[in-house]
C-alpha positions as protocol buffer text, in pm:
chain_id: "A"
residue {
  index: 1
  type: MET
  ca { x: 892 y: -602 z: -2180 }
}
residue {
  index: 2
  type: LEU
  ca { x: 1049 y: -298 z: -1990 }
}
residue {
  index: 3
  type: ASP
  ca { x: 1359 y: -153 z: -2132 }
}
residue {
  index: 4
  type: ARG
  ca { x: 1636 y: -10 z: -1956 }
}
residue {
  index: 5
  type: THR
  ca { x: 1492 y: 356 z: -2069 }
}
residue {
  index: 6
  type: ASP
  ca { x: 1157 y: 276 z: -1934 }
}
residue {
  index: 7
  type: LYS
  ca { x: 1322 y: 150 z: -1627 }
}
residue {
  index: 8
  type: ALA
  ca { x: 1556 y: 505 z: -1617 }
}
residue {
  index: 9
  type: ILE
  ca { x: 1202 y: 664 z: -1657 }
}
residue {
  index: 10
  type: LEU
  ca { x: 1054 y: 460 z: -1353 }
}
residue {
  index: 11
  type: ASN
  ca { x: 1350 y: 502 z: -1142 }
}
residue {
  index: 12
  type: LEU
  ca { x: 1339 y: 925 z: -1191 }
}
residue {
  index: 13
  type: LEU
  ca { x: 934 y: 897 z: -1121 }
}
residue {
  index: 14
  type: GLN
  ca { x: 978 y: 701 z: -835 }
}
residue {
  index: 15
  type: GLN
  ca { x: 1190 y: 952 z: -674 }
}
residue {
  index: 16
  type: ASP
  ca { x: 992 y: 1262 z: -771 }
}
residue {
  index: 17
  type: ASN
  ca { x: 717 y: 1271 z: -986 }
}
residue {
  index: 18
  type: LYS
  ca { x: 616 y: 1605 z: -1029 }
}
residue {
  index: 19
  type: MET
  ca { x: 1018 y: 1592 z: -1236 }
}
residue {
  index: 20
  type: SER
  ca { x: 936 y: 1763 z: -1593 }
}
residue {
  index: 21
  type: GLN
  ca { x: 948 y: 1563 z: -1862 }
}
residue {
  index: 22
  type: ARG
  ca { x: 1193 y: 1805 z: -1999 }
}
residue {
  index: 23
  type: LYS
  ca { x: 1407 y: 1701 z: -1759 }
}
residue {
  index: 24
  type: ILE
  ca { x: 1331 y: 1339 z: -1757 }
}
residue {
  index: 25
  type: ALA
  ca { x: 1405 y: 1314 z: -2146 }
}
residue {
  index: 26
  type: GLU
  ca { x: 1801 y: 1530 z: -2050 }
}
residue {
  index: 27
  type: LEU
  ca { x: 1829 y: 1264 z: -1804 }
}
residue {
  index: 28
  type: VAL
  ca { x: 1738 y: 955 z: -2000 }
}
residue {
  index: 29
  type: ASN
  ca { x: 1877 y: 1100 z: -2341 }
}
residue {
  index: 30
  type: LEU
  ca { x: 1537 y: 1090 z: -2509 }
}
residue {
  index: 31
  type: SER
  ca { x: 1302 y: 1380 z: -2618 }
}
residue {
  index: 32
  type: ALA
  ca { x: 1075 y: 1504 z: -2426 }
}
residue {
  index: 33
  type: PRO
  ca { x: 744 y: 1418 z: -2646 }
}
residue {
  index: 34
  type: ALA
  ca { x: 934 y: 1042 z: -2643 }
}
residue {
  index: 35
  type: VAL
  ca { x: 930 y: 1053 z: -2249 }
}
residue {
  index: 36
  type: GLN
  ca { x: 530 y: 1171 z: -2282 }
}
residue {
  index: 37
  type: ARG
  ca { x: 470 y: 857 z: -2472 }
}
residue {
  index: 38
  type: ARG
  ca { x: 613 y: 634 z: -2245 }
}
residue {
  index: 39
  type: ILE
  ca { x: 493 y: 730 z: -1954 }
}
residue {
  index: 40
  type: LYS
  ca { x: 158 y: 739 z: -2057 }
}
residue {
  index: 41
  type: ARG
  ca { x: 194 y: 373 z: -2178 }
}
residue {
  index: 42
  type: LEU
  ca { x: 349 y: 279 z: -1822 }
}
residue {
  index: 43
  type: GLU
  ca { x: 23 y: 456 z: -1719 }
}
residue {
  index: 44
  type: GLU
  ca { x: -208 y: 272 z: -1956 }
}
residue {
  index: 45
  type: THR
  ca { x: -63 y: -65 z: -1909 }
}
residue {
  index: 46
  type: GLY
  ca { x: -128 y: -10 z: -1503 }
}
residue {
  index: 47
  type: ILE
  ca { x: 245 y: -15 z: -1459 }
}
residue {
  index: 48
  type: VAL
  ca { x: 239 y: 316 z: -1309 }
}
residue {
  index: 49
  type: GLN
  ca { x: -61 y: 309 z: -1074 }
}
residue {
  index: 50
  type: ALA
  ca { x: -125 y: 620 z: -932 }
}
residue {
  index: 51
  type: ASN
  ca { x: 49 y: 950 z: -927 }
}
residue {
  index: 52
  type: VAL
  ca { x: -35 y: 1087 z: -532 }
}
residue {
  index: 53
  type: ALA
  ca { x: 151 y: 1301 z: -236 }
}
residue {
  index: 54
  type: ILE
  ca { x: 322 y: 1069 z: 5 }
}
residue {
  index: 55
  type: VAL
  ca { x: 157 y: 1229 z: 384 }
}
residue {
  index: 56
  type: ASP
  ca { x: 355 y: 1235 z: 724 }
}
residue {
  index: 57
  type: PRO
  ca { x: 38 y: 1051 z: 952 }
}
residue {
  index: 58
  type: ALA
  ca { x: 191 y: 1212 z: 1258 }
}
residue {
  index: 59
  type: LYS
  ca { x: 231 y: 1571 z: 1085 }
}
residue {
  index: 60
  type: VAL
  ca { x: -205 y: 1536 z: 1025 }
}
residue {
  index: 61
  type: GLY
  ca { x: -272 y: 1384 z: 1314 }
}
residue {
  index: 62
  type: SER
  ca { x: -279 y: 1006 z: 1268 }
}
residue {
  index: 63
  type: PRO
  ca { x: 53 y: 957 z: 1445 }
}
residue {
  index: 64
  type: ILE
  ca { x: 3 y: 570 z: 1546 }
}
residue {
  index: 65
  type: THR
  ca { x: 65 y: 311 z: 1321 }
}
residue {
  index: 66
  type: LEU
  ca { x: -51 y: -64 z: 1409 }
}
residue {
  index: 67
  type: PHE
  ca { x: 61 y: -360 z: 1236 }
}
residue {
  index: 68
  type: VAL
  ca { x: -237 y: -657 z: 1258 }
}
residue {
  index: 69
  type: GLN
  ca { x: -217 y: -1033 z: 1206 }
}
residue {
  index: 70
  type: VAL
  ca { x: -602 y: -1156 z: 1184 }
}
residue {
  index: 71
  type: ALA
  ca { x: -647 y: -1521 z: 1155 }
}
residue {
  index: 72
  type: MET
  ca { x: -968 y: -1657 z: 1027 }
}
residue {
  index: 73
  type: GLU
  ca { x: -1182 y: -1955 z: 1163 }
}
residue {
  index: 74
  type: SER
  ca { x: -1322 y: -2082 z: 838 }
}
residue {
  index: 75
  type: GLU
  ca { x: -1119 y: -2106 z: 490 }
}
residue {
  index: 76
  type: ARG
  ca { x: -1467 y: -2025 z: 290 }
}
residue {
  index: 77
  type: THR
  ca { x: -1396 y: -1769 z: -23 }
}
residue {
  index: 78
  type: ASP
  ca { x: -1746 y: -1618 z: 45 }
}
residue {
  index: 79
  type: LEU
  ca { x: -1664 y: -1532 z: 427 }
}
residue {
  index: 80
  type: TYR
  ca { x: -1284 y: -1454 z: 293 }
}
residue {
  index: 81
  type: GLU
  ca { x: -1436 y: -1170 z: 76 }
}
residue {
  index: 82
  type: ILE
  ca { x: -1647 y: -1019 z: 324 }
}
residue {
  index: 83
  type: ALA
  ca { x: -1315 y: -967 z: 561 }
}
residue {
  index: 84
  type: LYS
  ca { x: -1150 y: -844 z: 217 }
}
residue {
  index: 85
  type: ARG
  ca { x: -1415 y: -594 z: 140 }
}
residue {
  index: 86
  type: SER
  ca { x: -1420 y: -446 z: 508 }
}
residue {
  index: 87
  type: PHE
  ca { x: -1082 y: -391 z: 533 }
}
residue {
  index: 88
  type: ILE
  ca { x: -1130 y: -232 z: 182 }
}
residue {
  index: 89
  type: ALA
  ca { x: -1394 y: -34 z: 336 }
}
residue {
  index: 90
  type: ALA
  ca { x: -1214 y: 117 z: 634 }
}
residue {
  index: 91
  type: PRO
  ca { x: -969 y: 434 z: 557 }
}
residue {
  index: 92
  type: GLU
  ca { x: -796 y: 360 z: 862 }
}
residue {
  index: 93
  type: VAL
  ca { x: -666 y: 35 z: 717 }
}
residue {
  index: 94
  type: GLN
  ca { x: -338 y: 147 z: 474 }
}
residue {
  index: 95
  type: GLN
  ca { x: -241 y: -183 z: 336 }
}
residue {
  index: 96
  type: CYS
  ca { x: -414 y: -522 z: 379 }
}
residue {
  index: 97
  type: TYR
  ca { x: -254 y: -811 z: 242 }
}
residue {
  index: 98
  type: TYR
  ca { x: -375 y: -1216 z: 204 }
}
residue {
  index: 99
  type: VAL
  ca { x: -78 y: -1423 z: 361 }
}
residue {
  index: 100
  type: THR
  ca { x: 45 y: -1747 z: 432 }
}
residue {
  index: 101
  type: GLY
  ca { x: 167 y: -1905 z: 780 }
}
residue {
  index: 102
  type: GLU
  ca { x: -63 y: -1856 z: 1094 }
}
residue {
  index: 103
  type: ALA
  ca { x: -250 y: -1541 z: 976 }
}
residue {
  index: 104
  type: ASP
  ca { x: -482 y: -1495 z: 711 }
}
residue {
  index: 105
  type: PHE
  ca { x: -416 y: -1152 z: 654 }
}
residue {
  index: 106
  type: MET
  ca { x: -160 y: -833 z: 760 }
}
residue {
  index: 107
  type: LEU
  ca { x: -309 y: -521 z: 780 }
}
residue {
  index: 108
  type: VAL
  ca { x: -111 y: -173 z: 855 }
}
residue {
  index: 109
  type: ILE
  ca { x: -347 y: 81 z: 987 }
}
residue {
  index: 110
  type: SER
  ca { x: -314 y: 454 z: 1078 }
}
residue {
  index: 111
  type: VAL
  ca { x: -511 y: 581 z: 1341 }
}
residue {
  index: 112
  type: ARG
  ca { x: -545 y: 889 z: 1596 }
}
residue {
  index: 113
  type: SER
  ca { x: -527 y: 729 z: 1891 }
}
residue {
  index: 114
  type: MET
  ca { x: -558 y: 390 z: 2065 }
}
residue {
  index: 115
  type: GLY
  ca { x: -963 y: 475 z: 2138 }
}
residue {
  index: 116
  type: ASP
  ca { x: -1001 y: 481 z: 1719 }
}
residue {
  index: 117
  type: TYR
  ca { x: -802 y: 166 z: 1712 }
}
residue {
  index: 118
  type: GLU
  ca { x: -1013 y: 11 z: 1982 }
}
residue {
  index: 119
  type: ALA
  ca { x: -1320 y: 102 z: 1774 }
}
residue {
  index: 120
  type: LEU
  ca { x: -1184 y: -19 z: 1468 }
}
residue {
  index: 121
  type: THR
  ca { x: -1135 y: -361 z: 1598 }
}
residue {
  index: 122
  type: ARG
  ca { x: -1488 y: -364 z: 1736 }
}
residue {
  index: 123
  type: ARG
  ca { x: -1610 y: -300 z: 1354 }
}
residue {
  index: 124
  type: LEU
  ca { x: -1346 y: -495 z: 1164 }
}
residue {
  index: 125
  type: PHE
  ca { x: -1262 y: -850 z: 1400 }
}
residue {
  index: 126
  type: PHE
  ca { x: -1530 y: -832 z: 1675 }
}
residue {
  index: 127
  type: GLN
  ca { x: -1843 y: -826 z: 1460 }
}
residue {
  index: 128
  type: ASN
  ca { x: -1733 y: -1076 z: 1216 }
}
residue {
  index: 129
  type: ASN
  ca { x: -1800 y: -1381 z: 1335 }
}
residue {
  index: 130
  type: ASN
  ca { x: -1509 y: -1559 z: 1126 }
}
residue {
  index: 131
  type: VAL
  ca { x: -1218 y: -1380 z: 1279 }
}
residue {
  index: 132
  type: LYS
  ca { x: -1048 y: -1646 z: 1499 }
}
residue {
  index: 133
  type: HIS
  ca { x: -844 y: -1395 z: 1679 }
}
residue {
  index: 134
  type: PHE
  ca { x: -610 y: -1079 z: 1565 }
}
residue {
  index: 135
  type: ARG
  ca { x: -237 y: -967 z: 1709 }
}
residue {
  index: 136
  type: THR
  ca { x: -164 y: -598 z: 1701 }
}
residue {
  index: 137
  type: PHE
  ca { x: 220 y: -465 z: 1692 }
}
residue {
  index: 138
  type: VAL
  ca { x: 252 y: -116 z: 1743 }
}
residue {
  index: 139
  type: SER
  ca { x: 537 y: 96 z: 1581 }
}
residue {
  index: 140
  type: MET
  ca { x: 729 y: 280 z: 1804 }
}
residue {
  index: 141
  type: ASP
  ca { x: 949 y: 448 z: 1537 }
}
residue {
  index: 142
  type: ARG
  ca { x: 921 y: 449 z: 1150 }
}
residue {
  index: 143
  type: VAL
  ca { x: 1306 y: 359 z: 1076 }
}
residue {
  index: 144
  type: LYS
  ca { x: 1279 y: 324 z: 700 }
}
residue {
  index: 145
  type: PHE
  ca { x: 974 y: 402 z: 486 }
}
residue {
  index: 146
  type: GLU
  ca { x: 1005 y: 319 z: 96 }
}
residue {
  index: 147
  type: LEU
  ca { x: 719 y: 291 z: -182 }
}
residue {
  index: 148
  type: SER
  ca { x: 1009 y: 253 z: -454 }
}
residue {
  index: 149
  type: ILE
  ca { x: 1060 y: -71 z: -623 }
}
residue {
  index: 150
  type: PRO
  ca { x: 1383 y: -150 z: -679 }
}
residue {
  index: 151
  type: LEU
  ca { x: 1469 y: -167 z: -1066 }
}
residue {
  index: 152
  type: ASP
  ca { x: 1799 y: -240 z: -1251 }
}
């Protein structure tokens, strides 16, 4: 279980994961070695899953973000697993969620052009006989993009 200090450390890391352990220690009133031990434990237990750079897709040539609902024909587990593996293998698929409701999966996709998206739909959806239909929503503006998890 996370204590108040763990949550304070996580909040700081979510704001800036390059912040020095010495600075974090000052802000949470611990020694730097104690902060280092806590961060190591948070990483080892999988609470901190990765330390990554967040890249602006438009500035690296992938300005189009799409949200795609995918409905499957059959609910057979093996066919779902095949779809999941294809979504995971496609680098354009930034996020994939298995969801409830009218769709079975919700994908967040980043592409350079609509032509690239069309090619992706052929690979992921039209070549998969278990895809019943898919529905695409094109983002016109990224109003908010936040990856940090709210902690008390």
